[in-house]
Amino acid sequence: FCPASASMLQDALGARNAGAFDLTSGCTGFLYGLVTATQFIQTGALERVLVVGADMLSVAVDYTDRNTCILFGDGAGAAVLEPSLLPTGVLSFELGSDGSGWDAMYFPGGGSAKPFSQEVLDNREFYVRMDGKKMLRFATRVFSRTVQNVVQRSGLPFEEIDFIVPHQASLRLIEMLIKR
């Protein structure tokens, strides 16, 4: 957390006059970063924005827990955004959160609610925990509605959408959502 990853990347790139900040939002971090960057570009506040999404969950996976070890790992991606006269870019988006479902995926210890300690270490509470059934119910409830809302706000007819790329590690869940 300190120093910010964005500041270290800014230095490594030699981008001396660039602003840099971390935006932490778990799996949706890249999407939140993309939407934030889009707003900077659309308002004219910035001419170019580098959005980097990176997760390093391999250090937080208990490899004896089959509920999580097959789903979580490391990954990264990046995109550069800048103004364009062509009809391109982010046409619409939907951001949301449901904090009431916090216990569907969480770290029992090591965060602000239960800071890292010898007890957290001894009880192996620094590993990610997930309630797969609760996550499945959430995803099926939210995904279809979100796709419909985003496509409607984009102004494009559904027939012109060639493909949708969901963020999901479970092929079974993706297939179920396609049917919906």
PDB file of C-alpha atoms in Angstrom:
ATOM      1  CA  PHE A   1       0.000   0.000   0.000  1.00  0.00           C
ATOM      2  CA  CYS A   2       2.855   2.377   0.568  1.00  0.00           C
ATOM      3  CA  PRO A   3       4.362   3.577  -1.645  1.00  0.00           C
ATOM      4  CA  ALA A   4       1.453   3.456  -4.073  1.00  0.00           C
ATOM      5  CA  SER A   5       1.962   1.073  -6.993  1.00  0.00           C
ATOM      6  CA  ALA A   6       0.909   3.878  -9.357  1.00  0.00           C
ATOM      7  CA  SER A   7       3.706   6.105  -8.082  1.00  0.00           C
ATOM      8  CA  MET A   8       6.285   3.354  -8.526  1.00  0.00           C
ATOM      9  CA  LEU A   9       5.030   2.730 -12.088  1.00  0.00           C
ATOM     10  CA  GLN A  10       5.099   6.470 -12.848  1.00  0.00           C
ATOM     11  CA  ASP A  11       8.748   6.575 -11.760  1.00  0.00           C
ATOM     12  CA  ALA A  12       9.652   3.433 -13.729  1.00  0.00           C
ATOM     13  CA  LEU A  13       8.083   4.944 -16.874  1.00  0.00           C
ATOM     14  CA  GLY A  14       9.887   8.241 -16.373  1.00  0.00           C
ATOM     15  CA  ALA A  15       6.556  10.090 -16.455  1.00  0.00           C
ATOM     16  CA  ARG A  16       7.794  12.978 -14.317  1.00  0.00           C
ATOM     17  CA  ASN A  17       4.849  15.351 -14.757  1.00  0.00           C
ATOM     18  CA  ALA A  18       2.099  12.737 -14.608  1.00  0.00           C
ATOM     19  CA  GLY A  19      -0.324  12.308 -11.751  1.00  0.00           C
ATOM     20  CA  ALA A  20      -0.585   8.833 -10.292  1.00  0.00           C
ATOM     21  CA  PHE A  21      -2.978   7.169  -7.868  1.00  0.00           C
ATOM     22  CA  ASP A  22      -4.082   3.709  -6.845  1.00  0.00           C
ATOM     23  CA  LEU A  23      -7.745   2.806  -6.960  1.00  0.00           C
ATOM     24  CA  THR A  24      -8.535  -0.325  -4.989  1.00  0.00           C
ATOM     25  CA  SER A  25     -11.714  -2.155  -5.854  1.00  0.00           C
ATOM     26  CA  GLY A  26     -10.830  -5.838  -6.120  1.00  0.00           C
ATOM     27  CA  CYS A  27     -11.863  -7.552  -9.329  1.00  0.00           C
ATOM     28  CA  THR A  28     -13.652  -4.452 -10.584  1.00  0.00           C
ATOM     29  CA  GLY A  29     -10.617  -2.197 -10.120  1.00  0.00           C
ATOM     30  CA  PHE A  30      -9.756  -2.012 -13.815  1.00  0.00           C
ATOM     31  CA  LEU A  31     -13.354  -1.178 -14.725  1.00  0.00           C
ATOM     32  CA  TYR A  32     -13.493   1.593 -12.115  1.00  0.00           C
ATOM     33  CA  GLY A  33     -10.141   2.885 -13.397  1.00  0.00           C
ATOM     34  CA  LEU A  34     -11.367   2.808 -16.999  1.00  0.00           C
ATOM     35  CA  VAL A  35     -14.536   4.730 -16.126  1.00  0.00           C
ATOM     36  CA  THR A  36     -12.555   7.256 -14.061  1.00  0.00           C
ATOM     37  CA  ALA A  37     -10.088   7.777 -16.912  1.00  0.00           C
ATOM     38  CA  THR A  38     -12.959   8.147 -19.383  1.00  0.00           C
ATOM     39  CA  GLN A  39     -14.397  10.962 -17.278  1.00  0.00           C
ATOM     40  CA  PHE A  40     -11.027  12.769 -17.259  1.00  0.00           C
ATOM     41  CA  ILE A  41     -10.815  12.474 -21.054  1.00  0.00           C
ATOM     42  CA  GLN A  42     -14.440  13.415 -21.769  1.00  0.00           C
ATOM     43  CA  THR A  43     -14.275  16.547 -19.603  1.00  0.00           C
ATOM     44  CA  GLY A  44     -11.044  17.656 -21.244  1.00  0.00           C
ATOM     45  CA  ALA A  45      -9.204  17.637 -17.917  1.00  0.00           C
ATOM     46  CA  LEU A  46      -6.543  15.264 -19.280  1.00  0.00           C
ATOM     47  CA  GLU A  47      -5.243  14.445 -22.748  1.00  0.00           C
ATOM     48  CA  ARG A  48      -3.962  10.953 -22.070  1.00  0.00           C
ATOM     49  CA  VAL A  49      -4.494   8.454 -19.265  1.00  0.00           C
ATOM     50  CA  LEU A  50      -2.783   5.125 -18.622  1.00  0.00           C
ATOM     51  CA  VAL A  51      -5.023   2.685 -16.772  1.00  0.00           C
ATOM     52  CA  VAL A  52      -3.348  -0.377 -15.296  1.00  0.00           C
ATOM     53  CA  GLY A  53      -5.220  -3.136 -13.532  1.00  0.00           C
ATOM     54  CA  ALA A  54      -3.199  -5.668 -11.577  1.00  0.00           C
ATOM     55  CA  ASP A  55      -4.010  -8.294  -8.993  1.00  0.00           C
ATOM     56  CA  MET A  56      -1.612 -10.535  -7.132  1.00  0.00           C
ATOM     57  CA  LEU A  57      -3.878 -12.911  -5.286  1.00  0.00           C
ATOM     58  CA  SER A  58      -1.572 -15.927  -5.408  1.00  0.00           C
ATOM     59  CA  VAL A  59      -0.047 -14.764  -2.119  1.00  0.00           C
ATOM     60  CA  ALA A  60      -3.491 -14.725  -0.504  1.00  0.00           C
ATOM     61  CA  VAL A  61      -4.739 -18.130  -1.641  1.00  0.00           C
ATOM     62  CA  ASP A  62      -4.869 -21.116   0.682  1.00  0.00           C
ATOM     63  CA  TYR A  63      -3.939 -23.957  -1.658  1.00  0.00           C
ATOM     64  CA  THR A  64      -5.697 -26.454   0.631  1.00  0.00           C
ATOM     65  CA  ASP A  65      -9.027 -24.656   0.040  1.00  0.00           C
ATOM     66  CA  ARG A  66     -10.530 -25.948  -3.222  1.00  0.00           C
ATOM     67  CA  ASN A  67     -13.251 -23.269  -3.051  1.00  0.00           C
ATOM     68  CA  THR A  68     -10.699 -20.551  -3.783  1.00  0.00           C
ATOM     69  CA  CYS A  69      -7.382 -21.973  -5.010  1.00  0.00           C
ATOM     70  CA  ILE A  70      -8.760 -22.922  -8.438  1.00  0.00           C
ATOM     71  CA  LEU A  71     -10.266 -19.464  -8.998  1.00  0.00           C
ATOM     72  CA  PHE A  72      -7.736 -16.876  -7.874  1.00  0.00           C
ATOM     73  CA  GLY A  73      -4.333 -15.994  -9.223  1.00  0.00           C
ATOM     74  CA  ASP A  74      -2.327 -13.113 -10.612  1.00  0.00           C
ATOM     75  CA  GLY A  75      -3.068 -10.979 -13.635  1.00  0.00           C
ATOM     76  CA  ALA A  76      -2.629  -7.564 -15.153  1.00  0.00           C
ATOM     77  CA  GLY A  77      -3.732  -5.470 -18.101  1.00  0.00           C
ATOM     78  CA  ALA A  78      -3.295  -1.916 -19.310  1.00  0.00           C
ATOM     79  CA  ALA A  79      -4.926   0.566 -21.669  1.00  0.00           C
ATOM     80  CA  VAL A  80      -4.079   4.084 -22.825  1.00  0.00           C
ATOM     81  CA  LEU A  81      -7.038   6.428 -23.292  1.00  0.00           C
ATOM     82  CA  GLU A  82      -7.007   9.659 -25.263  1.00  0.00           C
ATOM     83  CA  PRO A  83      -9.600  11.801 -27.068  1.00  0.00           C
ATOM     84  CA  SER A  84     -10.827  10.690 -30.468  1.00  0.00           C
ATOM     85  CA  LEU A  85     -13.069  12.198 -33.129  1.00  0.00           C
ATOM     86  CA  LEU A  86     -14.285   8.695 -34.021  1.00  0.00           C
ATOM     87  CA  PRO A  87     -17.344   7.224 -32.291  1.00  0.00           C
ATOM     88  CA  THR A  88     -15.343   4.938 -30.020  1.00  0.00           C
ATOM     89  CA  GLY A  89     -14.473   4.427 -26.399  1.00  0.00           C
ATOM     90  CA  VAL A  90     -16.670   3.711 -23.423  1.00  0.00           C
ATOM     91  CA  LEU A  91     -20.243   4.211 -24.640  1.00  0.00           C
ATOM     92  CA  SER A  92     -21.900   3.414 -21.317  1.00  0.00           C
ATOM     93  CA  PHE A  93     -21.179   1.798 -17.998  1.00  0.00           C
ATOM     94  CA  GLU A  94     -22.767   0.765 -14.745  1.00  0.00           C
ATOM     95  CA  LEU A  95     -20.915   0.856 -11.477  1.00  0.00           C
ATOM     96  CA  GLY A  96     -22.331  -0.534  -8.287  1.00  0.00           C
ATOM     97  CA  SER A  97     -21.641  -2.244  -5.037  1.00  0.00           C
ATOM     98  CA  ASP A  98     -23.534  -4.296  -2.510  1.00  0.00           C
ATOM     99  CA  GLY A  99     -21.711  -4.065   0.780  1.00  0.00           C
ATOM    100  CA  SER A 100     -24.362  -6.194   2.483  1.00  0.00           C
ATOM    101  CA  GLY A 101     -22.811  -9.216   0.783  1.00  0.00           C
ATOM    102  CA  TRP A 102     -19.334  -8.567   2.201  1.00  0.00           C
ATOM    103  CA  ASP A 103     -19.097 -12.072   3.641  1.00  0.00           C
ATOM    104  CA  ALA A 104     -19.432 -13.708   0.204  1.00  0.00           C
ATOM    105  CA  MET A 105     -15.729 -13.004  -0.371  1.00  0.00           C
ATOM    106  CA  TYR A 106     -13.404 -11.524   2.197  1.00  0.00           C
ATOM    107  CA  PHE A 107     -10.189 -11.779   4.173  1.00  0.00           C
ATOM    108  CA  PRO A 108     -10.997 -12.562   7.835  1.00  0.00           C
ATOM    109  CA  GLY A 109      -7.831 -10.850   9.059  1.00  0.00           C
ATOM    110  CA  GLY A 110      -5.147  -8.463   7.959  1.00  0.00           C
ATOM    111  CA  GLY A 111      -7.388  -5.522   7.041  1.00  0.00           C
ATOM    112  CA  SER A 112      -8.860  -2.563   8.862  1.00  0.00           C
ATOM    113  CA  ALA A 113     -11.502  -4.588  10.725  1.00  0.00           C
ATOM    114  CA  LYS A 114      -8.932  -7.037  12.093  1.00  0.00           C
ATOM    115  CA  PRO A 115      -5.378  -5.759  11.519  1.00  0.00           C
ATOM    116  CA  PHE A 116      -2.536  -8.163  10.880  1.00  0.00           C
ATOM    117  CA  SER A 117      -1.296  -9.766  14.104  1.00  0.00           C
ATOM    118  CA  GLN A 118       0.235 -12.964  15.411  1.00  0.00           C
ATOM    119  CA  GLU A 119      -3.316 -14.240  16.021  1.00  0.00           C
ATOM    120  CA  VAL A 120      -4.268 -13.568  12.373  1.00  0.00           C
ATOM    121  CA  LEU A 121      -1.122 -15.391  11.280  1.00  0.00           C
ATOM    122  CA  ASP A 122      -1.646 -18.346  13.647  1.00  0.00           C
ATOM    123  CA  ASN A 123      -5.307 -18.740  12.591  1.00  0.00           C
ATOM    124  CA  ARG A 124      -4.473 -18.460   8.862  1.00  0.00           C
ATOM    125  CA  GLU A 125      -6.939 -15.576   8.571  1.00  0.00           C
ATOM    126  CA  PHE A 126      -4.867 -13.756   5.935  1.00  0.00           C
ATOM    127  CA  TYR A 127      -6.205 -16.033   3.169  1.00  0.00           C
ATOM    128  CA  VAL A 128      -9.194 -15.152   0.998  1.00  0.00           C
ATOM    129  CA  ARG A 129     -12.473 -16.852   1.928  1.00  0.00           C
ATOM    130  CA  MET A 130     -15.438 -17.244  -0.365  1.00  0.00           C
ATOM    131  CA  ASP A 131     -19.002 -18.494  -0.137  1.00  0.00           C
ATOM    132  CA  GLY A 132     -19.446 -19.816  -3.682  1.00  0.00           C
ATOM    133  CA  LYS A 133     -23.231 -20.201  -3.448  1.00  0.00           C
ATOM    134  CA  LYS A 134     -23.675 -16.640  -2.242  1.00  0.00           C
ATOM    135  CA  MET A 135     -21.401 -15.337  -5.019  1.00  0.00           C
ATOM    136  CA  LEU A 136     -23.394 -17.353  -7.593  1.00  0.00           C
ATOM    137  CA  ARG A 137     -26.706 -15.901  -6.387  1.00  0.00           C
ATOM    138  CA  PHE A 138     -25.282 -12.375  -6.543  1.00  0.00           C
ATOM    139  CA  ALA A 139     -23.811 -12.833 -10.035  1.00  0.00           C
ATOM    140  CA  THR A 140     -26.985 -14.304 -11.504  1.00  0.00           C
ATOM    141  CA  ARG A 141     -29.112 -11.544  -9.953  1.00  0.00           C
ATOM    142  CA  VAL A 142     -26.920  -8.674 -11.133  1.00  0.00           C
ATOM    143  CA  PHE A 143     -25.344  -9.769 -14.431  1.00  0.00           C
ATOM    144  CA  SER A 144     -28.390  -9.898 -16.725  1.00  0.00           C
ATOM    145  CA  ARG A 145     -29.779  -6.609 -15.415  1.00  0.00           C
ATOM    146  CA  THR A 146     -26.400  -4.901 -15.764  1.00  0.00           C
ATOM    147  CA  VAL A 147     -25.922  -6.088 -19.363  1.00  0.00           C
ATOM    148  CA  GLN A 148     -29.406  -4.878 -20.289  1.00  0.00           C
ATOM    149  CA  ASN A 149     -28.836  -1.472 -18.648  1.00  0.00           C
ATOM    150  CA  VAL A 150     -25.414  -0.916 -20.222  1.00  0.00           C
ATOM    151  CA  VAL A 151     -26.547  -1.884 -23.712  1.00  0.00           C
ATOM    152  CA  GLN A 152     -29.691   0.270 -23.448  1.00  0.00           C
ATOM    153  CA  ARG A 153     -27.709   3.339 -22.306  1.00  0.00           C
ATOM    154  CA  SER A 154     -25.128   2.809 -25.066  1.00  0.00           C
ATOM    155  CA  GLY A 155     -27.723   3.616 -27.711  1.00  0.00           C
ATOM    156  CA  LEU A 156     -26.861   0.480 -29.673  1.00  0.00           C
ATOM    157  CA  PRO A 157     -29.518  -2.108 -30.488  1.00  0.00           C
ATOM    158  CA  PHE A 158     -28.861  -5.503 -28.909  1.00  0.00           C
ATOM    159  CA  GLU A 159     -28.559  -7.006 -32.401  1.00  0.00           C
ATOM    160  CA  GLU A 160     -25.411  -4.927 -33.029  1.00  0.00           C
ATOM    161  CA  ILE A 161     -23.589  -6.322 -29.992  1.00  0.00           C
ATOM    162  CA  ASP A 162     -21.202  -8.993 -31.258  1.00  0.00           C
ATOM    163  CA  PHE A 163     -19.981 -10.272 -27.914  1.00  0.00           C
ATOM    164  CA  ILE A 164     -19.913  -9.580 -24.208  1.00  0.00           C
ATOM    165  CA  VAL A 165     -16.850 -10.395 -22.145  1.00  0.00           C
ATOM    166  CA  PRO A 166     -17.773 -11.125 -18.542  1.00  0.00           C
ATOM    167  CA  HIS A 167     -15.213 -11.151 -15.772  1.00  0.00           C
ATOM    168  CA  GLN A 168     -15.630 -14.590 -14.329  1.00  0.00           C
ATOM    169  CA  ALA A 169     -13.409 -17.573 -13.723  1.00  0.00           C
ATOM    170  CA  SER A 170     -16.225 -20.125 -13.777  1.00  0.00           C
ATOM    171  CA  LEU A 171     -17.207 -21.413 -17.218  1.00  0.00           C
ATOM    172  CA  ARG A 172     -20.297 -23.011 -15.674  1.00  0.00           C
ATOM    173  CA  LEU A 173     -21.430 -19.612 -14.385  1.00  0.00           C
ATOM    174  CA  ILE A 174     -20.757 -17.923 -17.732  1.00  0.00           C
ATOM    175  CA  GLU A 175     -22.805 -20.578 -19.558  1.00  0.00           C
ATOM    176  CA  MET A 176     -25.670 -20.137 -17.097  1.00  0.00           C
ATOM    177  CA  LEU A 177     -25.592 -16.352 -17.509  1.00  0.00           C
ATOM    178  CA  ILE A 178     -25.618 -16.676 -21.328  1.00  0.00           C
ATOM    179  CA  LYS A 179     -28.819 -18.692 -21.110  1.00  0.00           C
ATOM    180  CA  ARG A 180     -30.428 -16.000 -18.942  1.00  0.00           C
TER     181      ARG A 180
END
